[in-house]
Coordinates of C-alpha atoms in Angstrom, one line a residue:
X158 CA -60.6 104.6 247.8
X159 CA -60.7 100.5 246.8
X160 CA -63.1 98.8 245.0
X161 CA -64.0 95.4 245.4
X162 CA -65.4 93.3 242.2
X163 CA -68.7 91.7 243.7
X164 CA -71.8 93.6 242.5
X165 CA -74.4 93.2 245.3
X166 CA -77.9 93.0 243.4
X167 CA -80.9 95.5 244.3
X168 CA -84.3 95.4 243.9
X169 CA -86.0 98.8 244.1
X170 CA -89.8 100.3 244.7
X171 CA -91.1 103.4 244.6
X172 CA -94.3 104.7 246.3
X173 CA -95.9 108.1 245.0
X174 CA -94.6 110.6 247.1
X175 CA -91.0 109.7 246.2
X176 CA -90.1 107.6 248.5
X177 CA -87.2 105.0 247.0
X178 CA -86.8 101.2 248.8
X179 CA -83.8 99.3 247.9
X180 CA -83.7 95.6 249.1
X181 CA -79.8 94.1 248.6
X182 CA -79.5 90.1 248.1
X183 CA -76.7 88.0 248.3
X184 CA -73.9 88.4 248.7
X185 CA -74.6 90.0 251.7
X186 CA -72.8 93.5 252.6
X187 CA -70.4 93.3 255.4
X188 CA -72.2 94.7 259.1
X189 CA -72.0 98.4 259.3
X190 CA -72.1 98.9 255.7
X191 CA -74.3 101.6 253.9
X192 CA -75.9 101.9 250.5
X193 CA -74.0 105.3 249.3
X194 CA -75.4 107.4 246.6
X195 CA -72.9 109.5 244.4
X196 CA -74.2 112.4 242.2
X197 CA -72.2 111.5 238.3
X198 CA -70.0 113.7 237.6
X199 CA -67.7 116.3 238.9
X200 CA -70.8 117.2 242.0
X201 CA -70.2 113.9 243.3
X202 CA -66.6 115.2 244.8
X203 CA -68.8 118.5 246.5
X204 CA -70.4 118.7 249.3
X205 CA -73.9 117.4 249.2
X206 CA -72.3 114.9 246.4
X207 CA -72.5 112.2 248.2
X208 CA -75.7 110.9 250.2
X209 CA -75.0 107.4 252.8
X210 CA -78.2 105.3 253.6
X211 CA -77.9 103.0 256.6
X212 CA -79.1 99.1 256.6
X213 CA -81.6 97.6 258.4
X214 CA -82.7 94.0 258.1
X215 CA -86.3 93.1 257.0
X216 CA -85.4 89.8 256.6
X217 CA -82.9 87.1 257.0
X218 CA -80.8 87.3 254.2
X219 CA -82.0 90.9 252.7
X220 CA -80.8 94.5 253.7
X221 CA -83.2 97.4 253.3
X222 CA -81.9 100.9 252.6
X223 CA -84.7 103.8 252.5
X224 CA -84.2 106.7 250.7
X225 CA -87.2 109.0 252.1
X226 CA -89.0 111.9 250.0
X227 CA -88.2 114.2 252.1
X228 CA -84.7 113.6 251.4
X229 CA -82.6 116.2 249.2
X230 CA -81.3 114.5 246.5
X231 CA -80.5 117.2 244.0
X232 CA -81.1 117.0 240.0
X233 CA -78.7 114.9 238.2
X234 CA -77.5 111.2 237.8
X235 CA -76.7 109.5 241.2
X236 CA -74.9 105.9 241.3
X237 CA -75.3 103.7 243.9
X238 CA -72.7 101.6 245.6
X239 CA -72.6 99.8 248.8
X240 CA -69.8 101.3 251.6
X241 CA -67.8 99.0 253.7
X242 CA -66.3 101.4 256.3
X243 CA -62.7 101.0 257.7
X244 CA -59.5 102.8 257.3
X245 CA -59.9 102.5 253.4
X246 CA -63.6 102.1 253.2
X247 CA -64.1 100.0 250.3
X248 CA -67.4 100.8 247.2
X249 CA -69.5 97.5 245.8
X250 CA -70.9 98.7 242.4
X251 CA -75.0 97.8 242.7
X252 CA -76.5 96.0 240.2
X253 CA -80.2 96.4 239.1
X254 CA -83.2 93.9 240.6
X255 CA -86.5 93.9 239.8
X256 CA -87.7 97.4 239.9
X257 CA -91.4 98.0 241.1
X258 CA -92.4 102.1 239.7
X259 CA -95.9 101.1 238.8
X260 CA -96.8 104.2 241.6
X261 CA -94.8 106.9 239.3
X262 CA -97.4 106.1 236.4
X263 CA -99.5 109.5 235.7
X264 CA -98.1 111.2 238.9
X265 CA -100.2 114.1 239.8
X266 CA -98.9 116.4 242.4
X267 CA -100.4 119.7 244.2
X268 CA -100.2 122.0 241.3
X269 CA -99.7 124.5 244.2
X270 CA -96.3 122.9 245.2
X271 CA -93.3 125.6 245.0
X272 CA -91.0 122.2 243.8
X273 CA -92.0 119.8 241.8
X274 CA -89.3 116.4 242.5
X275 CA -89.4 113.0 240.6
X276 CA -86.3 110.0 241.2
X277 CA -86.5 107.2 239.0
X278 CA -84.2 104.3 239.9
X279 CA -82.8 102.9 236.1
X280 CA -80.3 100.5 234.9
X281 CA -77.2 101.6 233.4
X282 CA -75.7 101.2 230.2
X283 CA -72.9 98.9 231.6
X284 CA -75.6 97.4 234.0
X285 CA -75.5 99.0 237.4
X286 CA -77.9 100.4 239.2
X287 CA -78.6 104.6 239.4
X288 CA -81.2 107.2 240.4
X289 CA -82.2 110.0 237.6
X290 CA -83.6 112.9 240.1
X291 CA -85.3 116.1 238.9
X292 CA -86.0 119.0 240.9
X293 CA -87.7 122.1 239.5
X294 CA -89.4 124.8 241.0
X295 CA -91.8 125.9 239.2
X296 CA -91.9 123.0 236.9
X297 CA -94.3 122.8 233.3
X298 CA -95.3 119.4 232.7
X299 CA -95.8 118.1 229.2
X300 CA -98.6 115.9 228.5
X301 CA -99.9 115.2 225.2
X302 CA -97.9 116.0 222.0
X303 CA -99.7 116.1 218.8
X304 CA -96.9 116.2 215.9
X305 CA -99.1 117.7 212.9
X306 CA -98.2 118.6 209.8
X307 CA -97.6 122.5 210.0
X308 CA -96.8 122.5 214.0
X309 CA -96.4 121.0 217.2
X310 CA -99.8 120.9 219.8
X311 CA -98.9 120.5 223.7
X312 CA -100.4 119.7 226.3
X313 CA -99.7 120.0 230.3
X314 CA -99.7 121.7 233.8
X315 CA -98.4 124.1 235.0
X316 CA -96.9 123.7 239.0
X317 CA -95.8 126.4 241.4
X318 CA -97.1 129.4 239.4
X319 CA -100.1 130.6 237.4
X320 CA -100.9 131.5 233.7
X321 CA -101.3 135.1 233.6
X322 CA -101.6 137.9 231.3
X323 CA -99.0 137.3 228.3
X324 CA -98.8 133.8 229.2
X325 CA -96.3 132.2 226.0
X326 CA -94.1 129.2 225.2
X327 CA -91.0 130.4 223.5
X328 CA -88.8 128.3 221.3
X329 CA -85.0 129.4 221.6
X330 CA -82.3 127.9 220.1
X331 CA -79.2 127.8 222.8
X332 CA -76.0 129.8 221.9
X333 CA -78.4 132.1 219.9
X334 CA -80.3 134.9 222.1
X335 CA -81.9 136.3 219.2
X336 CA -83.7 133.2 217.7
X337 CA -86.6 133.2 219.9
X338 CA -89.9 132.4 218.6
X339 CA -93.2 133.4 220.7
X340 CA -96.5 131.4 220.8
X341 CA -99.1 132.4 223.2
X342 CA -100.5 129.7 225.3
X343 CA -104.7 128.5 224.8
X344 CA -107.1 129.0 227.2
X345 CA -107.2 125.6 229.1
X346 CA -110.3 123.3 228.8
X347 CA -112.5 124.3 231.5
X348 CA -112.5 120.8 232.1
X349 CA -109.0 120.1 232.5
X350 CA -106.9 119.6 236.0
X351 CA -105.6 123.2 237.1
X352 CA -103.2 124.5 235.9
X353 CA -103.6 123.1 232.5
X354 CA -102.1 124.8 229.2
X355 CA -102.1 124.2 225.8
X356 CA -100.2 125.9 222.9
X357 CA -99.3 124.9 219.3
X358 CA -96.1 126.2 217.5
X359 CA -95.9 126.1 214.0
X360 CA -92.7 124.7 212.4
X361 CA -91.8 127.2 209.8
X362 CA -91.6 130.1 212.6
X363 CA -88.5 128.3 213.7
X364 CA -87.2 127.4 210.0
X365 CA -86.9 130.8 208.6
X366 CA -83.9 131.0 209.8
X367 CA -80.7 129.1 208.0
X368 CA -80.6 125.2 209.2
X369 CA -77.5 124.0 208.1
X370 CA -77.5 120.8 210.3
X371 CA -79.6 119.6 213.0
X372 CA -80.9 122.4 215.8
X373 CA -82.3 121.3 219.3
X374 CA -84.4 124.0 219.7
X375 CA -86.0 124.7 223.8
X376 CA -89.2 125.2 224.9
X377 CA -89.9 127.6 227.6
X378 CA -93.4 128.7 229.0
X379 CA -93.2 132.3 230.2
X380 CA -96.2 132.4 232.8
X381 CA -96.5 135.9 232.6
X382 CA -94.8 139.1 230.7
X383 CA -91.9 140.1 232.6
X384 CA -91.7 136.4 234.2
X385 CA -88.8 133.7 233.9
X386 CA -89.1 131.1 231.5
X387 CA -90.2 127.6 233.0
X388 CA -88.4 124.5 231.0
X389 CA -91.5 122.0 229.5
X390 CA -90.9 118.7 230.9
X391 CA -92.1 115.0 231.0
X392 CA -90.5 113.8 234.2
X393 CA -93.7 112.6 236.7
X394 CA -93.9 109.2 235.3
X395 CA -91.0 105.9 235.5
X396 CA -89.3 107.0 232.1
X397 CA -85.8 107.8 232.9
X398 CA -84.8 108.7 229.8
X399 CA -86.7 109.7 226.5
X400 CA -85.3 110.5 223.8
X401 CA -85.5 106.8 222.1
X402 CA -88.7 105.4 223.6
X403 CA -90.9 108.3 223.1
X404 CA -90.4 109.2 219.2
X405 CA -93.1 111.7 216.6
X406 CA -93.2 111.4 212.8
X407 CA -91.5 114.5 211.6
X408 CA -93.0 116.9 208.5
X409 CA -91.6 119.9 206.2
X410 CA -90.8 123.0 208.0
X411 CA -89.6 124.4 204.8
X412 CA -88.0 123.5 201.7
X413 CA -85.1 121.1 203.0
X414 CA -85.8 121.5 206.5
X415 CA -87.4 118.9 208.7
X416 CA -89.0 119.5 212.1
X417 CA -90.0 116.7 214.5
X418 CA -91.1 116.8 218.5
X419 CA -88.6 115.0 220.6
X420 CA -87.3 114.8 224.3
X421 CA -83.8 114.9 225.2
X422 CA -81.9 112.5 227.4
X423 CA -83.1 114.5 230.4
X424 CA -86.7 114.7 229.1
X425 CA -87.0 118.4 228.3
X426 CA -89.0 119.0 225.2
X427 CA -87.5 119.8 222.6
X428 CA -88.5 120.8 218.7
X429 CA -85.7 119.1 216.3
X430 CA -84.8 120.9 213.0
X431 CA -82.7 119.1 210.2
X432 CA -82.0 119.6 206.9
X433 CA -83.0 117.3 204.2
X434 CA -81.4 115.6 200.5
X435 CA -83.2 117.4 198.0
X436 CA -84.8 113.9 196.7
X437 CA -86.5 113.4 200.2

């Protein structure tokens, strides 16, 4: 498959069910062509990798594309490209517009919804255009994190399942099954949305154990004994990615060991251990 060198520019807007709108500007794409949406990675070359949104034409000189909410687009990092068909059908890299995601603000779905699905069209680091797409069923949605000095308090909802009897978060630390640390979750303010929760997890739980560099450790929210684990989340919002805009101060966990709130590039929550100099 060819590749021409033109970027076609895209401005984007986003309405609060989910529903993307991409408006291309000059140069115009050739008749016939369609914005095409390939998932990053090796799922792109799979079926369902690929997703091809025809053009209409709001406007002389614009081309709409409309990426619906009821659309499957599945969880991952989808570039987007315009398609010229033909023999050799021929890819136009997107570049970034103005993007409009003031309706993704404090997202607040059903809390009865079986999936929970956020897209957030971002800019790349080399500048083009891409959709970061989350689908999670059930899905735990952090809210407020309060780093204090001996633990972590969280707060969120809980969509597609209830709080039960047992109801925990459980800190794990991945390629280690038997570092797991329990916290059960708080009664929710009677006042809160439904399906609120609450926990905090102390840091030195986690930091018993030997910390000889820096540990990602999960969090998971078990709804219920016996029940799978639901990955804490920020995703109903326009933040993309964050791990650099949304950083906490970070305290002793024990002698030499750090521990600091933090999201990962995906924006799971995470709790961050690290050792320390000595002298700090």
């Amino acid at each position: 498959m060819s590749s021409t060198s033109t970027a076609v520019r895209a401005d984007c807007a986003a309405d609060r069910a989910g529903t993307l709108t991409f408006d291309l500007t000059a140069p115009a794409p050739a008749p016939d062509s369609v914005l095409l949406l390939r998932r990053r990675g090796a799922a792109g070359r799979k079926p369902g990798g690929t997703i091809r949104i025809p053009l209409s034409r709001p406007a002389p000189g614009r081309l709409r594309a409309v990426l619906p909410a009821s659309a499957e687009l599945a969880e991952g990092r989808w570039d987007a490209y315009v398609e010229k068909p033909g023999d050799e059908p021929a890819e136009t890299v997107v570049e970034p517009g103005l993007r409009d995601l003031r309706a993704l603000v404090d997202r607040c779905p059903d809390t009865s919804a079986v999936t929970v699905s956020a897209r957030v069209p971002y800019p790349t680091l080399d500048g083009r255009l891409a959709v970061r797409s989350w689908v999670r069923a059930p899905h735990a949605e952090a809210g407020t994190v309060l780093a204090g000095p001996a633990g972590m308090t969280v707060r969120g909802v809980l969509y597609g399942v209830e709080a039960g009897e047992g109801a925990a978060v459980e800190a794990r630390l991945p390629g280690e099954p038997d570092r797991v640390h329990r916290v059960p979750l708080t009664a929710p303010d009677p006042g809160g949305p439904a399906g609120s929760f609450t926990f905090t997890l102390p840091y030195a739980a986690p930091a018993t154990g030997p910390v000889p560099e820096a540990q990602q450790w999960q969090l998971w929210l078990i709804p219920a004994t016996g029940a799978p684990g639901v990955r804490i989340s920020r995703i109903l919002d326009d933040v993309w990615s964050r791990d650099k805009s949304f950083v906490y101060p970070g305290h002793p966990a024990a002698p030499g060991v750090r521990a600091t709130p933090c999201y990962t590039t995906g924006n799971d929550l995470c709790l961050r251990l690290e050792p320390v100099p000595a002298d700090h």
